[in-house]
Amino acid sequence: MSEGREYLRVLALAGAVGAAAFIGVWGARKLQSGRINHKICKNEAKVTNTVDIEDLGDVTAFCRCWNSAKFPYCDGSHNKHNKFTGDNVGPLLVNRKTETS
């Protein structure tokens, strides 16, 4: 009978260790998945960009998915992001107003 109890004790300990490991790995992945920016200016405390209005064309697309190789400008990387994640993010489009007579 004591062998059975010892077996149950080891089984319970193994189950607890396995559950703790699963929760730890799952929690770490969940924290990582909440990150938006994975590669742009990672050495900075906060990413900020300045663009002069005079430098903009008639329509300028700014990246909102953080995956553009031309950040802060959009290069269409959101299409791959959307396909992979099921998201629907797109660029911020800035249109230059034209005066009409």
CSV table of C-alpha atoms in Angstrom, one decimal:
chain,number,residue,atom,x,y,z
A,1,MET,CA,0.0,0.0,0.0
A,2,SER,CA,2.8,2.4,0.7
A,3,GLU,CA,4.2,1.9,-2.8
A,4,GLY,CA,0.8,3.1,-4.2
A,5,ARG,CA,0.9,6.2,-2.0
A,6,GLU,CA,4.5,6.9,-3.0
A,7,TYR,CA,3.5,6.6,-6.7
A,8,LEU,CA,0.6,9.0,-6.2
A,9,ARG,CA,2.8,11.5,-4.4
A,10,VAL,CA,5.4,11.4,-7.3
A,11,LEU,CA,2.6,11.7,-9.8
A,12,ALA,CA,1.1,14.7,-8.0
A,13,LEU,CA,4.5,16.4,-7.9
A,14,ALA,CA,5.1,15.8,-11.6
A,15,GLY,CA,1.7,17.1,-12.4
A,16,ALA,CA,2.3,20.3,-10.4
A,17,VAL,CA,5.7,20.9,-12.0
A,18,GLY,CA,4.3,20.3,-15.5
A,19,ALA,CA,1.4,22.7,-14.8
A,20,ALA,CA,3.7,25.4,-13.5
A,21,ALA,CA,6.0,25.0,-16.5
A,22,PHE,CA,3.0,25.2,-18.9
A,23,ILE,CA,1.7,28.3,-17.2
A,24,GLY,CA,5.1,29.9,-17.2
A,25,VAL,CA,5.7,29.3,-20.9
A,26,TRP,CA,2.1,30.3,-21.9
A,27,GLY,CA,2.4,33.5,-19.8
A,28,ALA,CA,5.7,34.4,-21.4
A,29,ARG,CA,4.3,33.9,-24.9
A,30,LYS,CA,1.2,35.9,-24.1
A,31,LEU,CA,3.3,38.8,-22.9
A,32,GLN,CA,5.5,38.7,-26.0
A,33,SER,CA,2.4,38.6,-28.3
A,34,GLY,CA,1.1,41.8,-26.8
A,35,ARG,CA,4.2,43.7,-28.1
A,36,ILE,CA,3.5,45.8,-31.2
A,37,ASN,CA,6.9,47.0,-32.2
A,38,HIS,CA,9.4,44.1,-32.7
A,39,LYS,CA,12.2,45.9,-34.6
A,40,ILE,CA,11.9,49.7,-35.0
A,41,CYS,CA,14.3,51.8,-32.8
A,42,LYS,CA,14.4,49.2,-30.0
A,43,ASN,CA,17.2,51.1,-28.3
A,44,GLU,CA,14.9,54.2,-27.8
A,45,ALA,CA,12.6,54.6,-24.8
A,46,LYS,CA,9.9,55.8,-27.1
A,47,VAL,CA,9.7,55.9,-30.9
A,48,THR,CA,8.9,59.3,-32.3
A,49,ASN,CA,9.3,60.6,-35.8
A,50,THR,CA,9.0,64.1,-37.3
A,51,VAL,CA,8.0,64.8,-40.9
A,52,ASP,CA,7.9,68.2,-42.4
A,53,ILE,CA,4.7,69.0,-44.2
A,54,GLU,CA,6.7,70.5,-47.1
A,55,ASP,CA,8.3,67.0,-47.7
A,56,LEU,CA,5.0,65.3,-48.2
A,57,GLY,CA,3.6,64.4,-51.6
A,58,ASP,CA,-0.1,64.7,-52.6
A,59,VAL,CA,-0.8,61.5,-50.7
A,60,THR,CA,1.6,60.0,-48.1
A,61,ALA,CA,1.0,56.6,-46.4
A,62,PHE,CA,2.4,56.2,-42.9
A,63,CYS,CA,3.0,52.7,-41.4
A,64,ARG,CA,0.7,51.6,-38.5
A,65,CYS,CA,1.8,48.0,-38.3
A,66,TRP,CA,5.4,48.6,-37.3
A,67,ASN,CA,6.7,46.2,-39.9
A,68,SER,CA,7.7,48.6,-42.7
A,69,ALA,CA,11.3,48.6,-43.8
A,70,LYS,CA,10.7,52.2,-44.7
A,71,PHE,CA,9.2,53.2,-41.3
A,72,PRO,CA,7.6,55.7,-40.6
A,73,TYR,CA,6.4,55.3,-44.2
A,74,CYS,CA,4.3,52.4,-45.3
A,75,ASP,CA,5.7,49.8,-47.7
A,76,GLY,CA,2.7,47.4,-47.7
A,77,SER,CA,4.1,45.1,-44.9
A,78,HIS,CA,0.7,45.3,-43.2
A,79,ASN,CA,-0.7,42.9,-45.9
A,80,LYS,CA,1.6,40.1,-44.8
A,81,HIS,CA,0.8,41.0,-41.1
A,82,ASN,CA,-2.9,40.9,-41.8
A,83,LYS,CA,-2.7,37.5,-43.6
A,84,PHE,CA,-0.7,36.0,-40.8
A,85,THR,CA,-2.7,37.4,-37.8
A,86,GLY,CA,-6.1,37.9,-39.3
A,87,ASP,CA,-5.9,41.6,-38.4
A,88,ASN,CA,-7.1,44.4,-40.6
A,89,VAL,CA,-4.6,47.2,-40.0
A,90,GLY,CA,-3.7,49.5,-42.8
A,91,PRO,CA,-1.7,52.7,-43.3
A,92,LEU,CA,-2.5,56.2,-42.2
A,93,LEU,CA,-3.1,58.2,-45.4
A,94,VAL,CA,-2.3,61.9,-45.3
A,95,ASN,CA,-3.7,63.8,-48.3
A,96,ARG,CA,-2.5,67.3,-49.2
A,97,LYS,CA,-5.4,69.7,-49.5
A,98,THR,CA,-5.5,71.5,-52.8
A,99,GLU,CA,-7.2,74.8,-53.2
A,100,THR,CA,-10.0,74.8,-55.7
A,101,SER,CA,-11.1,78.0,-57.5
